[in-house]
Amino acid sequence: QVQLVESGGGLVQAGDSLRLSCAASGRTFMMYAMGWFRQAPGKEREFVAGITWIGGGTWYKDSVKDRYTISRDNAKNTLYLRMNSLKPEDTGVYYCATRRTIRAAPTLEYEYDYWGQGTQVTVSS
């Protein structure tokens, strides 16, 4: 089992930046890839960014790749998501997730095994 806890969300204005964190604990050696997803009000949860835990390869949703940066600190077992130039449409609950086995650039919910509880990001116009 891997436990994930997100933090860093909040209420910001359009154009501001935020950095989300996701602390992993438990059997962290099982983690192959990690990802960030978000769920806007009334919408389905969607993939935002992913990273392989050891190699550090990254992949992004096209609409955020110029503004978001995913990174990880292996020593701290922590995943990050830096979000710049935030827009109202970035509003939602942001979740981190982890996958145990090798798969090229997973972007679908079912491809991830463990999930955090989410952190709310609200961007006002």
Tab-separated table of N, CA and C in Angstrom:
chain	number	residue	atom	x	y	z
A	1	GLN	N	0.835	-1.193	0.000
A	1	GLN	CA	0.000	0.000	0.000
A	1	GLN	C	0.878	1.254	0.000
A	2	VAL	N	0.391	2.255	-0.696
A	2	VAL	CA	1.038	3.564	-0.701
A	2	VAL	C	0.002	4.590	-0.286
A	3	GLN	N	0.362	5.454	0.626
A	3	GLN	CA	-0.522	6.531	1.052
A	3	GLN	C	-0.021	7.842	0.457
A	4	LEU	N	-0.971	8.636	-0.030
A	4	LEU	CA	-0.648	9.903	-0.669
A	4	LEU	C	-1.449	11.023	-0.016
A	5	VAL	N	-0.771	12.113	0.300
A	5	VAL	CA	-1.434	13.256	0.914
A	5	VAL	C	-1.042	14.529	0.177
A	6	GLU	N	-2.033	15.180	-0.407
A	6	GLU	CA	-1.795	16.422	-1.146
A	6	GLU	C	-1.891	17.633	-0.212
A	7	SER	N	-1.199	18.692	-0.608
A	7	SER	CA	-1.289	19.964	0.107
A	7	SER	C	-0.907	21.083	-0.842
A	8	GLY	N	-1.164	22.308	-0.408
A	8	GLY	CA	-0.737	23.469	-1.180
A	8	GLY	C	-1.821	24.172	-1.955
A	9	GLY	N	-3.024	23.626	-1.951
A	9	GLY	CA	-4.108	24.292	-2.651
A	9	GLY	C	-4.551	25.551	-1.943
A	10	GLY	N	-5.416	26.294	-2.591
A	10	GLY	CA	-5.929	27.517	-1.973
A	10	GLY	C	-6.686	28.363	-2.964
A	11	LEU	N	-7.025	29.568	-2.515
A	11	LEU	CA	-7.735	30.538	-3.343
A	11	LEU	C	-6.722	31.564	-3.842
A	12	VAL	N	-6.628	31.697	-5.154
A	12	VAL	CA	-5.697	32.634	-5.753
A	12	VAL	C	-6.405	33.419	-6.841
A	13	GLN	N	-5.734	34.447	-7.334
A	13	GLN	CA	-6.285	35.239	-8.423
A	13	GLN	C	-5.693	34.783	-9.749
A	14	ALA	N	-6.409	35.074	-10.806
A	14	ALA	CA	-5.909	34.754	-12.139
A	14	ALA	C	-4.538	35.397	-12.339
A	15	GLY	N	-3.615	34.613	-12.912
A	15	GLY	CA	-2.260	35.088	-13.115
A	15	GLY	C	-1.292	34.693	-12.025
A	16	ASP	N	-1.813	34.273	-10.889
A	16	ASP	CA	-0.959	33.854	-9.775
A	16	ASP	C	-0.366	32.469	-10.027
A	17	SER	N	0.521	32.088	-9.122
A	17	SER	CA	1.154	30.770	-9.173
A	17	SER	C	0.878	30.005	-7.884
A	18	LEU	N	0.934	28.691	-7.984
A	18	LEU	CA	0.795	27.819	-6.826
A	18	LEU	C	1.707	26.625	-7.016
A	19	ARG	N	2.157	26.051	-5.904
A	19	ARG	CA	2.874	24.788	-5.972
A	19	ARG	C	2.163	23.784	-5.072
A	20	LEU	N	1.702	22.734	-5.677
A	20	LEU	CA	1.078	21.647	-4.935
A	20	LEU	C	2.128	20.613	-4.567
A	21	SER	N	1.910	19.969	-3.432
A	21	SER	CA	2.789	18.894	-2.998
A	21	SER	C	1.971	17.641	-2.742
A	22	CYS	N	2.620	16.501	-2.887
A	22	CYS	CA	1.987	15.218	-2.607
A	22	CYS	C	3.025	14.357	-1.888
A	23	ALA	N	2.786	14.126	-0.613
A	23	ALA	CA	3.705	13.329	0.192
A	23	ALA	C	3.308	11.861	0.143
A	24	ALA	N	4.247	11.018	-0.195
A	24	ALA	CA	3.999	9.582	-0.293
A	24	ALA	C	4.607	8.861	0.895
A	25	SER	N	3.901	7.854	1.372
A	25	SER	CA	4.413	7.042	2.471
A	25	SER	C	3.962	5.603	2.263
A	26	GLY	N	4.511	4.722	3.078
A	26	GLY	CA	4.196	3.315	2.939
A	26	GLY	C	5.202	2.632	2.031
A	27	ARG	N	4.713	1.773	1.163
A	27	ARG	CA	5.592	0.995	0.295
A	27	ARG	C	5.956	1.793	-0.954
A	28	THR	N	6.693	2.871	-0.744
A	28	THR	CA	7.012	3.793	-1.840
A	28	THR	C	7.915	3.164	-2.891
A	29	PHE	N	8.596	2.088	-2.541
A	29	PHE	CA	9.440	1.416	-3.537
A	29	PHE	C	8.600	0.825	-4.657
A	30	MET	N	7.294	0.720	-4.426
A	30	MET	CA	6.402	0.176	-5.439
A	30	MET	C	6.075	1.174	-6.538
A	31	MET	N	6.371	2.459	-6.330
A	31	MET	CA	5.921	3.484	-7.261
A	31	MET	C	6.748	3.485	-8.535
A	32	TYR	N	6.092	3.330	-9.673
A	32	TYR	CA	6.764	3.472	-10.960
A	32	TYR	C	6.520	4.869	-11.537
A	33	ALA	N	5.293	5.289	-11.536
A	33	ALA	CA	4.950	6.606	-12.083
A	33	ALA	C	3.992	7.301	-11.132
A	34	MET	N	3.987	8.609	-11.206
A	34	MET	CA	3.038	9.403	-10.435
A	34	MET	C	2.379	10.410	-11.346
A	35	GLY	N	1.175	10.793	-10.997
A	35	GLY	CA	0.458	11.735	-11.824
A	35	GLY	C	-0.382	12.693	-11.014
A	36	TRP	N	-0.704	13.794	-11.636
A	36	TRP	CA	-1.661	14.756	-11.106
A	36	TRP	C	-2.901	14.752	-11.993
A	37	PHE	N	-4.043	14.717	-11.348
A	37	PHE	CA	-5.334	14.826	-12.008
A	37	PHE	C	-6.094	15.979	-11.371
A	38	ARG	N	-7.093	16.480	-12.065
A	38	ARG	CA	-7.950	17.497	-11.472
A	38	ARG	C	-9.398	17.229	-11.861
A	39	GLN	N	-10.276	17.694	-10.993
A	39	GLN	CA	-11.706	17.555	-11.247
A	39	GLN	C	-12.367	18.895	-11.026
A	40	ALA	N	-12.834	19.484	-12.106
A	40	ALA	CA	-13.546	20.746	-12.030
A	40	ALA	C	-14.994	20.482	-11.623
A	41	PRO	N	-15.658	21.475	-11.060
A	41	PRO	CA	-17.058	21.294	-10.650
A	41	PRO	C	-17.928	20.821	-11.805
A	42	GLY	N	-18.645	19.734	-11.586
A	42	GLY	CA	-19.557	19.221	-12.594
A	42	GLY	C	-18.900	18.485	-13.742
A	43	LYS	N	-17.602	18.252	-13.647
A	43	LYS	CA	-16.894	17.582	-14.735
A	43	LYS	C	-16.192	16.325	-14.230
A	44	GLU	N	-15.789	15.495	-15.169
A	44	GLU	CA	-15.058	14.294	-14.807
A	44	GLU	C	-13.607	14.641	-14.468
A	45	ARG	N	-13.011	13.760	-13.711
A	45	ARG	CA	-11.607	13.943	-13.368
A	45	ARG	C	-10.747	13.748	-14.624
A	46	GLU	N	-9.746	14.605	-14.786
A	46	GLU	CA	-8.907	14.542	-15.972
A	46	GLU	C	-7.435	14.570	-15.606
A	47	PHE	N	-6.634	13.943	-16.461
A	47	PHE	CA	-5.198	13.923	-16.288
A	47	PHE	C	-4.621	15.311	-16.555
A	48	VAL	N	-3.585	15.659	-15.780
A	48	VAL	CA	-2.921	16.944	-15.946
A	48	VAL	C	-1.439	16.756	-16.269
A	49	ALA	N	-0.747	15.938	-15.463
A	49	ALA	CA	0.701	15.767	-15.655
A	49	ALA	C	1.143	14.469	-15.016
A	50	GLY	N	2.218	13.876	-15.562
A	50	GLY	CA	2.750	12.640	-15.019
A	50	GLY	C	4.260	12.640	-15.046
A	51	ILE	N	4.861	11.757	-14.219
A	51	ILE	CA	6.311	11.661	-14.129
A	51	ILE	C	6.682	10.249	-13.691
A	52	THR	N	7.760	9.731	-14.247
A	52	THR	CA	8.254	8.450	-13.754
A	52	THR	C	9.091	8.709	-12.514
A	53	TRP	N	8.919	7.862	-11.517
A	53	TRP	CA	9.505	8.144	-10.215
A	53	TRP	C	11.030	8.075	-10.223
A	54	ILE	N	11.590	7.117	-10.925
A	54	ILE	CA	13.046	6.965	-10.948
A	54	ILE	C	13.665	7.803	-12.061
A	55	GLY	N	13.219	7.648	-13.285
A	55	GLY	CA	13.841	8.313	-14.418
A	55	GLY	C	13.507	9.785	-14.543
A	56	GLY	N	12.355	10.194	-14.057
A	56	GLY	CA	11.964	11.596	-14.123
A	56	GLY	C	11.382	12.042	-15.445
A	57	GLY	N	11.080	11.108	-16.339
A	57	GLY	CA	10.424	11.497	-17.573
A	57	GLY	C	9.047	12.062	-17.307
A	58	THR	N	8.645	13.076	-18.080
A	58	THR	CA	7.373	13.761	-17.819
A	58	THR	C	6.480	13.774	-19.052
A	59	TRP	N	5.204	13.922	-18.802
A	59	TRP	CA	4.209	14.097	-19.862
A	59	TRP	C	3.072	14.933	-19.305
A	60	TYR	N	2.394	15.691	-20.197
A	60	TYR	CA	1.408	16.684	-19.769
A	60	TYR	C	0.172	16.668	-20.652
A	61	LYS	N	-0.904	17.136	-20.098
A	61	LYS	CA	-2.087	17.516	-20.881
A	61	LYS	C	-1.670	18.718	-21.717
A	62	ASP	N	-2.043	18.716	-22.982
A	62	ASP	CA	-1.580	19.757	-23.902
A	62	ASP	C	-1.893	21.168	-23.409
A	63	SER	N	-3.042	21.360	-22.828
A	63	SER	CA	-3.480	22.709	-22.481
A	63	SER	C	-2.738	23.309	-21.290
A	64	VAL	N	-1.939	22.496	-20.584
A	64	VAL	CA	-1.232	23.025	-19.418
A	64	VAL	C	0.281	22.948	-19.545
A	65	LYS	N	0.791	22.334	-20.586
A	65	LYS	CA	2.219	22.014	-20.619
A	65	LYS	C	3.112	23.239	-20.646
A	66	ASP	N	2.593	24.384	-21.054
A	66	ASP	CA	3.401	25.609	-21.048
A	66	ASP	C	3.329	26.351	-19.720
A	67	ARG	N	2.452	25.911	-18.818
A	67	ARG	CA	2.256	26.625	-17.553
A	67	ARG	C	2.534	25.764	-16.319
A	68	TYR	N	2.427	24.454	-16.473
A	68	TYR	CA	2.599	23.550	-15.340
A	68	TYR	C	3.930	22.819	-15.445
A	69	THR	N	4.521	22.532	-14.294
A	69	THR	CA	5.725	21.725	-14.236
A	69	THR	C	5.587	20.694	-13.127
A	70	ILE	N	5.711	19.430	-13.493
A	70	ILE	CA	5.676	18.354	-12.509
A	70	ILE	C	7.116	17.978	-12.167
A	71	SER	N	7.345	17.705	-10.902
A	71	SER	CA	8.682	17.310	-10.461
A	71	SER	C	8.550	16.423	-9.232
A	72	ARG	N	9.660	15.812	-8.819
A	72	ARG	CA	9.618	14.978	-7.625
A	72	ARG	C	10.936	15.067	-6.903
A	73	ASP	N	10.874	14.833	-5.608
A	73	ASP	CA	12.054	14.749	-4.753
A	73	ASP	C	12.058	13.340	-4.172
A	74	ASN	N	12.883	12.482	-4.755
A	74	ASN	CA	12.884	11.081	-4.341
A	74	ASN	C	13.282	10.916	-2.875
A	75	ALA	N	14.215	11.730	-2.421
A	75	ALA	CA	14.681	11.623	-1.036
A	75	ALA	C	13.581	11.953	-0.043
A	76	LYS	N	12.687	12.849	-0.430
A	76	LYS	CA	11.591	13.261	0.451
A	76	LYS	C	10.302	12.517	0.132
A	77	ASN	N	10.339	11.654	-0.881
A	77	ASN	CA	9.123	10.943	-1.316
A	77	ASN	C	7.980	11.920	-1.572
A	78	THR	N	8.294	12.985	-2.262
A	78	THR	CA	7.308	14.040	-2.491
A	78	THR	C	7.229	14.396	-3.965
A	79	LEU	N	6.013	14.535	-4.422
A	79	LEU	CA	5.697	14.951	-5.790
A	79	LEU	C	5.224	16.384	-5.747
A	80	TYR	N	5.559	17.147	-6.784
A	80	TYR	CA	5.158	18.553	-6.841
A	80	TYR	C	4.458	18.854	-8.164
A	81	LEU	N	3.664	19.910	-8.131
A	81	LEU	CA	3.109	20.465	-9.356
A	81	LEU	C	3.169	21.983	-9.234
A	82	ARG	N	4.027	22.570	-10.031
A	82	ARG	CA	4.119	24.026	-10.074
A	82	ARG	C	3.171	24.524	-11.161
A	83	MET	N	2.283	25.421	-10.789
A	83	MET	CA	1.294	25.955	-11.723
A	83	MET	C	1.469	27.458	-11.825
A	84	ASN	N	1.770	27.942	-13.008
A	84	ASN	CA	1.958	29.374	-13.252
A	84	ASN	C	0.823	29.927	-14.091
A	85	SER	N	0.691	31.234	-14.071
A	85	SER	CA	-0.315	31.926	-14.892
A	85	SER	C	-1.672	31.255	-14.771
A	86	LEU	N	-2.107	31.074	-13.566
A	86	LEU	CA	-3.354	30.344	-13.333
A	86	LEU	C	-4.550	31.068	-13.919
A	87	LYS	N	-5.495	30.271	-14.394
A	87	LYS	CA	-6.714	30.774	-15.013
A	87	LYS	C	-7.914	30.249	-14.234
A	88	PRO	N	-9.052	30.912	-14.321
A	88	PRO	CA	-10.246	30.407	-13.636
A	88	PRO	C	-10.581	28.965	-14.029
A	89	GLU	N	-10.304	28.592	-15.253
A	89	GLU	CA	-10.603	27.225	-15.691
A	89	GLU	C	-9.666	26.182	-15.082
A	90	ASP	N	-8.646	26.619	-14.358
A	90	ASP	CA	-7.790	25.685	-13.626
A	90	ASP	C	-8.411	25.281	-12.292
A	91	THR	N	-9.501	25.900	-11.936
A	91	THR	CA	-10.173	25.608	-10.669
A	91	THR	C	-10.622	24.154	-10.612
A	92	GLY	N	-10.413	23.548	-9.457
A	92	GLY	CA	-10.849	22.177	-9.260
A	92	GLY	C	-10.145	21.543	-8.085
A	93	VAL	N	-10.484	20.309	-7.840
A	93	VAL	CA	-9.782	19.520	-6.836
A	93	VAL	C	-8.659	18.773	-7.545
A	94	TYR	N	-7.460	18.920	-7.026
A	94	TYR	CA	-6.280	18.297	-7.628
A	94	TYR	C	-5.892	17.070	-6.815
A	95	TYR	N	-5.719	15.967	-7.516
A	95	TYR	CA	-5.385	14.694	-6.899
A	95	TYR	C	-4.030	14.209	-7.409
A	96	CYS	N	-3.268	13.599	-6.536
A	96	CYS	CA	-2.092	12.871	-7.003
A	96	CYS	C	-2.392	11.381	-6.943
A	97	ALA	N	-1.696	10.649	-7.788
A	97	ALA	CA	-1.917	9.214	-7.892
A	97	ALA	C	-0.600	8.543	-8.271
A	98	THR	N	-0.519	7.257	-7.989
A	98	THR	CA	0.682	6.531	-8.330
A	98	THR	C	0.356	5.178	-8.953
A	99	ARG	N	1.219	4.765	-9.838
A	99	ARG	CA	1.079	3.482	-10.524
A	99	ARG	C	2.262	2.603	-10.154
A	100	ARG	N	2.017	1.310	-9.980
A	100	ARG	CA	3.073	0.411	-9.525
A	100	ARG	C	3.914	-0.179	-10.649
A	101	THR	N	3.314	-0.393	-11.815
A	101	THR	CA	4.016	-1.141	-12.853
A	101	THR	C	4.294	-0.276	-14.073
A	102	ILE	N	5.212	-0.763	-14.890
A	102	ILE	CA	5.650	-0.007	-16.061
A	102	ILE	C	4.525	0.111	-17.090
A	103	ARG	N	4.324	1.332	-17.532
A	103	ARG	CA	3.383	1.613	-18.617
A	103	ARG	C	3.788	2.969	-19.172
A	104	ALA	N	3.805	3.092	-20.496
A	104	ALA	CA	4.257	4.326	-21.124
A	104	ALA	C	3.241	5.445	-20.924
A	105	ALA	N	3.674	6.490	-20.219
A	105	ALA	CA	2.912	7.724	-20.063
A	105	ALA	C	1.426	7.518	-19.744
A	106	PRO	N	1.120	6.900	-18.635
A	106	PRO	CA	-0.291	6.688	-18.294
A	106	PRO	C	-1.028	7.999	-18.057
A	107	THR	N	-2.251	8.097	-18.607
A	107	THR	CA	-3.059	9.300	-18.479
A	107	THR	C	-4.497	9.012	-18.045
A	108	LEU	N	-4.841	7.763	-17.891
A	108	LEU	CA	-6.214	7.406	-17.545
A	108	LEU	C	-6.305	6.988	-16.083
A	109	GLU	N	-7.466	7.270	-15.488
A	109	GLU	CA	-7.629	6.994	-14.059
A	109	GLU	C	-7.347	5.535	-13.720
A	110	TYR	N	-7.854	4.615	-14.540
A	110	TYR	CA	-7.722	3.202	-14.203
A	110	TYR	C	-6.270	2.717	-14.273
A	111	GLU	N	-5.416	3.529	-14.849
A	111	GLU	CA	-4.015	3.151	-14.964
A	111	GLU	C	-3.229	3.438	-13.678
A	112	TYR	N	-3.863	4.058	-12.717
A	112	TYR	CA	-3.215	4.387	-11.458
A	112	TYR	C	-3.827	3.565	-10.325
A	113	ASP	N	-2.983	3.207	-9.375
A	113	ASP	CA	-3.387	2.266	-8.336
A	113	ASP	C	-3.781	2.915	-7.013
A	114	TYR	N	-3.114	3.974	-6.633
A	114	TYR	CA	-3.369	4.625	-5.347
A	114	TYR	C	-3.592	6.110	-5.568
A	115	TRP	N	-4.483	6.658	-4.749
A	115	TRP	CA	-4.893	8.052	-4.897
A	115	TRP	C	-4.876	8.771	-3.562
A	116	GLY	N	-4.597	10.071	-3.644
A	116	GLY	CA	-4.763	10.911	-2.473
A	116	GLY	C	-6.185	11.420	-2.374
A	117	GLN	N	-6.439	12.230	-1.342
A	117	GLN	CA	-7.783	12.745	-1.095
A	117	GLN	C	-8.063	14.040	-1.838
A	118	GLY	N	-7.039	14.679	-2.349
A	118	GLY	CA	-7.241	15.878	-3.138
A	118	GLY	C	-7.036	17.165	-2.364
A	119	THR	N	-6.696	18.210	-3.094
A	119	THR	CA	-6.565	19.550	-2.527
A	119	THR	C	-7.263	20.539	-3.466
A	120	GLN	N	-8.023	21.451	-2.902
A	120	GLN	CA	-8.827	22.366	-3.686
A	120	GLN	C	-7.990	23.545	-4.175
A	121	VAL	N	-8.122	23.832	-5.459
A	121	VAL	CA	-7.526	25.023	-6.055
A	121	VAL	C	-8.653	25.854	-6.649
A	122	THR	N	-8.747	27.084	-6.229
A	122	THR	CA	-9.764	27.990	-6.747
A	122	THR	C	-9.079	29.229	-7.294
A	123	VAL	N	-9.349	29.519	-8.562
A	123	VAL	CA	-8.747	30.671	-9.215
A	123	VAL	C	-9.853	31.659	-9.534
A	124	SER	N	-9.765	32.835	-8.941
A	124	SER	CA	-10.782	33.862	-9.179
A	124	SER	C	-10.337	34.776	-10.315
A	125	SER	N	-11.317	35.285	-11.026
A	125	SER	CA	-11.007	36.153	-12.184
A	125	SER	C	-10.863	37.600	-11.776
